[in-house]
Each structure stands twice: as structure tokens, then as C-alpha cells.
Amino acid sequence: MKTLKNIYENIGLPRLIIGLFFIFLVVTSIVLGFSPAALFSDVLRRWLMYGTLVLAMVPGIQSGIGLNFGISLGISAGLLGSVFAMEISFLRNWNEVLGAGAPWLTLLLALLFGIIMAAILGTLYGMLLNRVKGSEMTVSTYVGFSVIAFMNIVWLSLAFKNGELSWPLQGRGLRNTASLSGSFGGLLSNPDVVQSTQPAWLHWLAFKIGDFTVPLGLILVFALLCFIVWLFFRSKLGIAMSAAGENQLFTTTTGINVDGKRIQGTAISTVLGAVGIILYAQTYGFLQLYNAPLMMGFASVASILIGGASVRRAKISHVLIGTLLFQGILVTALPVVNEVIEIGTLPEVLRIIISNGIILYALSKTKGGNQ
Amino acid sequence: MEDQYLLSMNNISKEYYGNRVLKGVNLKVKPGEIHALVGENGAGKSTLMNILFGMPVIYSTGGFEGEIQMSGESTSIDCPHTAMNCGIGMVHQEFMLIPEFNVTENIKLGREIGEPTAFSKIFGNLLDKMNWPQMSRDARKALDSIGMMNIEEYAKVAGMPIGYKQFVEIAREIDKTGIKLLVFDEPTAVLTEGEADRLLEIMRLIAQKGIAIIFITHRLTEVMAVADSMTILRDGEFVARKDVKEINLARIAELMIGRKVDKLVDDSLLRSRDLSDDKIALEFKNYHVDMPGERVKGMNIKIREGEIFGFGGLAGQGKIGIANGIMGLFDTQGDVYAFGKRLDLSKLGEALRNDIAFVSEDRRGVGLLLGESIERNITFSAMQIKNEFLTHIGPIKLLDKAKADQHTRDMIKLLDIRCTGTSQAAGSLSGGNQQKVCLARAITMDPKILIVSEPTRGIDIGAKKLVLEYLTKINREQGTTIVMISSELVELRSLCDRIAIVSEGKVFSVMKPDDSDAAFGLAMAGVREEEAA
């Protein structure tokens, strides 16, 4: 009885409800005749797609800035890195010159640009957050919104030659949605792309077992990122950073610059955001510019909170569980709801209710002790 | 005659969560009398006053035992409002004034005089028009009655000298109709000497009008100067009610401190080292710490190597600031030398790098990572400062979990930390065990100087003894110089070689543990012995 209670306390009420709801949806959709293999492929794909963006929450929370609603900053850096990499790839005609290696180089270049920009922006953003201690989450929300507005101007004024990116009829400005099919789209996760563009020895990156898709490349990359973050928080620097997030006075008396650690945490969070959006775009197959990333911060925040994190403490397990539950519900709810009620927007409504409801719940628990 | 007293509190007892803070205390005050209430920190003065005012904190923790009589009639004071109706007023230590209001508005706050208007006849008197001339006159009268002719009733409170604010507070209490008893809670603590003298004069003036005064203070000279009688409390117990005429300062001090020095530590360990004035471990020269409420203002002291040195003194006098300055939590001025080397305290972690470790008085706020494991708490400082418990893989320093775990288990055993394992969160331990974790963290640093601030605050007697014994042990066995800051004089006297009594941010006097109670009492109150004679 006591162990049962312990298990219940470890899971917590919100995760229990959402977990049961997820299981209910899965069962219902299978009863309604959907292919379980296709369904789980989809859940897995979405899980990995959003995983890194949620992972980006961890350094922010651990270093004490709280939930990083301003992850759009990292997302913007990642998107900028991607469009620059694609433009260079187009100008240098990599597809002709390098063949199957072209998308790889583009992807690496996108990551490189994205990470550098995110590191710089993240540092500045961290310095800003140090000036507004106590209201980081409010400020980060506004930073997240503002940067999207600013990037709208940037997207409109970039004059690129790559026809995949720019508006067809004008000399400047980028499209709302740019296809990555000629570039690094699906390179790590889409069996069709991998089989058709890559040499045979790379076909393990993504393959099918019956109806079930295994995006092994993406799984490995995400696992590697999780491992790096986990390892980081076992390093001297990472331990100092989590202490700074936990108790500023304690950390100061141990001779550690708390503000510096917060800046580093914010920068790492932003960099992970940049990497996250590139992996997201890679999986999705499209680069979504303009207002598309506006609410991604909220989805990430909601995911990690569902996973059991608080605004002060987060673990990798919270990322994994939270993303699975949050994305899983969205994936399974769509077909089920469409079958039951014929209103097209209901899954979207569901998503908003779940994500905002969870954020509200978690914020109301902010002051609730250390347990 | 029982009813010659305006107020008599009989046999008052109070328990907070099983901890008896008042044990059958009596307090009797006659009309027009200035009655001093004296005792050390924690003697129960504040609790007694909270009971008198019917503060919610008393009733939310189960009420009290005993009886309160006003003018001979048994009265039940169950909320501050009732206390006010009984004619009891309070002059607070922290001023309860609204800075942006003027003097009249502050004096009349909550008791404004209104004139009916058309609106107020319909919607109730909250919409009355204020009768400013009448209110100003009342305020003027109250100010005049305490001799404050030079405070303008229309001046804004913000920007006034602190002394004036105090007088406005007093005027507000005086202005209340039917005021019979005024409580002054450490009114002179924040005043300059001139202002304090003025305040004492005003107290006499008020007493002459037949209003009784309860005067709470640590300054025994003021008691002698102004009070007619006094009640002395010690550890929640009633010690004596005396007339000032029949007692002297030394006797008061003795009654306050009492004979209660038991050796907390086994004697076999004590006093067997050679301490020399040539070997100085820690030296303060004109040391200032800007810690609000505990300012250190120019401290000079030399602490010898291998010594257990105590800092005592009343709360708010600055003893707590000494450690917090070294820890780097507050700005410091002046020089601190550790083994002859000057410390640059503006650099983070300077003290730790120079083999000085500390245990903070604020366990939960400063001393611990409450959400983290015992292991993380114990190994953190040594890991960050001395690169211990780490494995190096190229430039990357990773936690050596096995080593940290082993060390934590050793510490748990050594200090008898009661826990479920090394991974239990520090926040879920009891106070005493938390303190042991703090101590374990400090000694993991293997310091040459260990500064412990209030090491036994809020922990049970068993843990207390263990902590003190352990401090003595590392002092004797490893020669660690120990600086102990404590409000508990008993504790300091039981194990220190020398004790500096801190008063007003300075070392008032350095005493030996076996000096007389009276000497300690006087030093705590900031009175020189020649003055007391």
C-alpha cells in the first residue's frame, strides 16, 4: 500500500490524469480502426521533433532563470542559420558539386551558424535577465514575442537568390514556409528521403519495419543531446550552475559568480533552442518562418512541466516524459476527435487547453516548497 | 490591594509547538508608573507583549494560559482591536507610519474626524468630508503635550529625522482617547543619544499625566534613569519584580544572566594548548560590514592560532555581520588578515581559498541547497574551490560519484546525521541534522579557520551537544582555529578561550569565560563596570 502511494506521489496528479488520457486516446484510436504502427510512428516522430526544444528548457530552469519563454530567440538563430546555409548551398551549387554530401554540409553549416548566433544572442539575453531578477518569466515572454516581430522584418528584407526560400515574384523577402526537400529535410528521419538520396551504407538512418517507421538517425542525435546535457549537469560547471539556480546566497558564499552562471545557462538554453528548431525543421521537412515559432516556447514550457519539472528544478526524464505525453496526446487526439466530432479545429483547441492549463497549474505551484 | 494595579498579568504561560517560552510569568503595572521589562534575547519579552495585544500569532498557536486584569477586572484580550479599546497603545520599534502622508494624517489615520455630507447621509460615513481644522488641532495638541513644539503638524513624514518619526508615533498613541497604558518596544535602539534623552524626558512627561508605561529595552542605564520599577525575565521565567530604588546595575545584570553555565562539553578535552600572541590566525583592523540590522562599525581584534574565540552580544549589535562580511554576502571595509595575509573580500570566495570555512546562521537561506541531496550539499564547496570529488577527462571535470558518496557516508557516520541515505534532500532533514550537514560541508574544506555562526540555533539538545563537542574536538586534534558567534552566552562560556562582547558594531570588551555573571550582563548591556558601581 505504501509503495503504491509512493508511486502515486512520484507520478503526481497532473501526469496521472494526462497519462491516463493519453492511454485512453491510444486505445480509442485503435478501437476505431487506426493502424497502431502508423499511430506510434507518428507519436515517435513528433516526440523526437519537439524533444530538443523541450530539452532547451533544462539549462534555463537549472540556472535559475525559470521557464525560458524566450526560446524563440534561439529558434530565430537556428532559422537564420538554416536560411544562410541554404543560400550558400544554392550559390555554391552544392547539390551538383557534392551530390549526396550536399544536404549534410548544409545541415552542419546551419547548425554551426545557428549555434554561434544563439550563443551570442543568448549571452546578451542572459545579461538582460540578470537585470530583471524576480520577473524573468514575464520578461522572457516579451523577449520571445518581440524577437519574432523583429525577425518578421528580417525575413521580409532578406534578398536571397535561392528560389526555395524567396518569394517567387519579388526580389526580396522570404517565403512563409520553405521546403527542405531539396536540402536537409528528412535526412535523419524520413526513410523515403534517406533511401532515395543517400548511399546504401547510410540507409540505417531511417527505415521501416512493416508500417512502423524507425528514424534511427534522429533517435541517436536526440539521445546524444540528452546525454550531453545530462553529463554537463554532472560536471563542475554544471553543478555550480544548478546550485546558482537553487540558492543564490549559498552559491555566492562558495565564491561562485551567480550572475555569470545564469548567463551561461541562458546561453546554453538558447543554443539548444537553435539546434532544436533545426532538428524540428529537418523532421518536418519545412522551414517555418514569420509567426510560426511564436507559440513554440509555450509548447516547450508546457511539455517540460507535464513531465514533472518545476520552475526551479528539471531533469532529462521530465523532458522525455513530458514531450511524449504532450505530443502524444496531440497526435492521437486528432484522428479520434475527427472521428467522434466533426469539427476540424478541435485538436487545436485541445492543444491550447492542455498547454495553457498545464502552464497555469505549474505556475500556481511555484511557491510550493521544495518537495 | 489587587486593584492598585492598572494592569496585572498573572501566571502567564505560553507554548509554541511544544516549546515552552513563558512559564508562569507575572507582570504588574501601576497607573502613571514607568515599568521596565528586561531580559536577554529570547527571555520572552516579545511573546508577553504579543499576549497583551492579543496578536493573532498567539491565537493561531493555541492561545495562552493565565489571566489578564485591567484595573482589577479580568479582561480577555483576543485581538489587537480589543487591546486598543482597553486603552493599550504601542510605540513600535519599526515605525508604522506612511511616509507620503503628513503628520496630521498619520496621527489621525484610522480615526479621522468627519463631517456629514449629502453623499455620506445616503452611503454611510465612509463618504464623510474630513474635518481638517479639527484634526490639525488634535494633532497639534498631541504633539504639544509631549513637548514637540517644533514638529509641524502639516509636514510630510518622509524625510524626517528618525527621532521625529518616533515622536510622531508617540503623539499618535497619545491622541487616542482613553489611553491608559503605552508600551515602548526598544524605542531608543534607533535614536541618537540626544534624541534618546529627549525620549526619556517625554516618557516622564507622559507618566505624569497618569498613563502607565511599559518600557522594553536592553540599555540598563536608561532603565536606571527613567523607570520606577522593573520586571526581570530569564528564559521565559519570572525572576523578580523590583523597584529601581532598591537595586543597582550589577544586580540587574546578574539576575538577567543567572547562574546557569553548565559545561556542555566534556572537560577532558579542554584547555591544553599553548596559545601565543605571536601566532595570529585572524585579525580584523577597522573592519566594517554593511549588513542591514547587524552592522559592524570598525572592529579591531586579533584571534590567536588554535584558539576557540567567541563573539557574543545582543541581537542587532553586529556580531552576525562579522561572519557575513567574510563570507562575501555584504560589502566590507577595513582590513582582514588571515595568517598575516590580507584578504580581498570584494573577490568572491576569497576566504574559502584562504582556508577559512564557515557555517552560516541562516541554515535554510544561506547554508544549504534544500532541494539537493546531502551528498551535493556536503561536497559542493570542496568540489568548487578545491577541485575535489572530480575526475578529469581532458578539460572536462566530471563528478566522481563514488568518491563523493564515500565521503558523504563517512560524514554521516562521523556526525551522526540521521537520514535515509546520501541522496536524501537536505530540506527534508530536521534542523539539527541540517546543521550537521552544514558543518560537514565546512570541515570537508579542511579549513585552518572555521567560523560558525549561531551553531546551535533551533536544534535539539542532543544535536547541540554533538555539534559543540565536535567543534572542540577538531580544535584540539587538528588545531583548527574556531571562531564562534552565538547569542547563547552559556554556550560561548562553556567552550571558548576568550569571548568578545560586541556592542554597537564594535568589540565592547574581551572577557574570559569564568568572569562573573554580572560582568557579562553589564557588557551585554553596553555598560562599563565603573559606571555600574
PDB file of C-alpha atoms in Angstrom, chain A residues 62 231-258 261 313 370-371, chain B residues 327-329 348-349 352 358 364-372 376-377 380-381 383-385 387 390 396-399 401 427-428 441:
ATOM      1  CA  GLN A  62      18.536  24.780 -13.603  1.00  0.00           C
ATOM      2  CA  LEU A 231      26.696  14.869 -18.435  1.00  0.00           C
ATOM      3  CA  PHE A 232      27.014  18.636 -18.304  1.00  0.00           C
ATOM      4  CA  PHE A 233      24.985  18.762 -15.115  1.00  0.00           C
ATOM      5  CA  ARG A 234      27.385  16.294 -13.563  1.00  0.00           C
ATOM      6  CA  SER A 235      30.390  18.455 -14.392  1.00  0.00           C
ATOM      7  CA  LYS A 236      31.878  21.019 -12.060  1.00  0.00           C
ATOM      8  CA  LEU A 237      30.428  23.862 -14.115  1.00  0.00           C
ATOM      9  CA  GLY A 238      27.021  22.231 -14.373  1.00  0.00           C
ATOM     10  CA  ILE A 239      26.855  21.556 -10.639  1.00  0.00           C
ATOM     11  CA  ALA A 240      27.795  25.154  -9.902  1.00  0.00           C
ATOM     12  CA  MET A 241      25.108  26.270 -12.325  1.00  0.00           C
ATOM     13  CA  SER A 242      22.348  24.230 -10.721  1.00  0.00           C
ATOM     14  CA  ALA A 243      23.442  25.491  -7.307  1.00  0.00           C
ATOM     15  CA  ALA A 244      23.164  29.063  -8.588  1.00  0.00           C
ATOM     16  CA  GLY A 245      19.639  28.291  -9.693  1.00  0.00           C
ATOM     17  CA  GLU A 246      18.745  26.657  -6.418  1.00  0.00           C
ATOM     18  CA  ASN A 247      20.158  29.106  -3.878  1.00  0.00           C
ATOM     19  CA  GLN A 248      21.916  32.297  -4.856  1.00  0.00           C
ATOM     20  CA  LEU A 249      23.223  33.134  -1.403  1.00  0.00           C
ATOM     21  CA  PHE A 250      24.623  29.665  -0.886  1.00  0.00           C
ATOM     22  CA  THR A 251      26.384  29.808  -4.217  1.00  0.00           C
ATOM     23  CA  THR A 252      27.756  33.285  -3.610  1.00  0.00           C
ATOM     24  CA  THR A 253      29.259  32.260  -0.295  1.00  0.00           C
ATOM     25  CA  THR A 254      31.045  29.429  -2.096  1.00  0.00           C
ATOM     26  CA  GLY A 255      32.751  32.002  -4.266  1.00  0.00           C
ATOM     27  CA  ILE A 256      30.756  31.459  -7.422  1.00  0.00           C
ATOM     28  CA  ASN A 257      29.528  34.289  -9.596  1.00  0.00           C
ATOM     29  CA  VAL A 258      25.803  33.609  -9.714  1.00  0.00           C
ATOM     30  CA  LYS A 261      26.286  31.116 -14.198  1.00  0.00           C
ATOM     31  CA  ARG A 313      14.179  22.046 -10.963  1.00  0.00           C
ATOM     32  CA  ASN A 370      10.986  22.089  -2.290  1.00  0.00           C
ATOM     33  CA  GLN A 371       9.309  18.746  -2.450  1.00  0.00           C
TER      34      GLN A 371
ATOM     35  CA  MET B 327      31.503  35.104   3.518  1.00  0.00           C
ATOM     36  CA  GLY B 328      31.120  37.846   0.936  1.00  0.00           C
ATOM     37  CA  LEU B 329      27.397  38.423   1.325  1.00  0.00           C
ATOM     38  CA  LEU B 348      34.146  36.060  -4.397  1.00  0.00           C
ATOM     39  CA  GLY B 349      35.345  33.033  -2.491  1.00  0.00           C
ATOM     40  CA  LEU B 352      37.410  29.921   1.237  1.00  0.00           C
ATOM     41  CA  PHE B 358      32.074  28.940   7.704  1.00  0.00           C
ATOM     42  CA  ARG B 364      17.872  27.332   5.166  1.00  0.00           C
ATOM     43  CA  GLY B 365      18.585  30.614   3.413  1.00  0.00           C
ATOM     44  CA  VAL B 366      22.350  30.545   3.007  1.00  0.00           C
ATOM     45  CA  GLY B 367      23.714  27.318   4.397  1.00  0.00           C
ATOM     46  CA  LEU B 368      22.001  24.669   2.313  1.00  0.00           C
ATOM     47  CA  LEU B 369      20.770  23.673  -1.101  1.00  0.00           C
ATOM     48  CA  LEU B 370      17.455  22.482   0.288  1.00  0.00           C
ATOM     49  CA  GLY B 371      16.344  20.650  -2.823  1.00  0.00           C
ATOM     50  CA  GLU B 372      19.635  18.883  -3.387  1.00  0.00           C
ATOM     51  CA  ARG B 376      25.732  17.504  -3.038  1.00  0.00           C
ATOM     52  CA  ASN B 377      25.496  19.768  -0.007  1.00  0.00           C
ATOM     53  CA  PHE B 380      29.847  21.251  -3.052  1.00  0.00           C
ATOM     54  CA  SER B 381      32.335  23.740  -1.607  1.00  0.00           C
ATOM     55  CA  MET B 383      34.423  20.482  -5.266  1.00  0.00           C
ATOM     56  CA  GLN B 384      34.113  24.052  -6.477  1.00  0.00           C
ATOM     57  CA  ILE B 385      37.027  25.543  -4.580  1.00  0.00           C
ATOM     58  CA  ASN B 387      38.511  20.545  -7.253  1.00  0.00           C
ATOM     59  CA  LEU B 390      36.083  15.312  -9.604  1.00  0.00           C
ATOM     60  CA  ILE B 396      36.182  18.422 -18.596  1.00  0.00           C
ATOM     61  CA  LYS B 397      35.763  17.981 -14.860  1.00  0.00           C
ATOM     62  CA  LEU B 398      33.128  15.429 -14.055  1.00  0.00           C
ATOM     63  CA  LEU B 399      31.664  14.444 -10.718  1.00  0.00           C
ATOM     64  CA  LYS B 401      30.219   9.987  -7.754  1.00  0.00           C
ATOM     65  CA  GLY B 427      15.448  20.258   3.008  1.00  0.00           C
ATOM     66  CA  SER B 428      13.678  17.234   4.427  1.00  0.00           C
ATOM     67  CA  ARG B 441      30.397  20.890   4.312  1.00  0.00           C
TER      68      ARG B 441
END
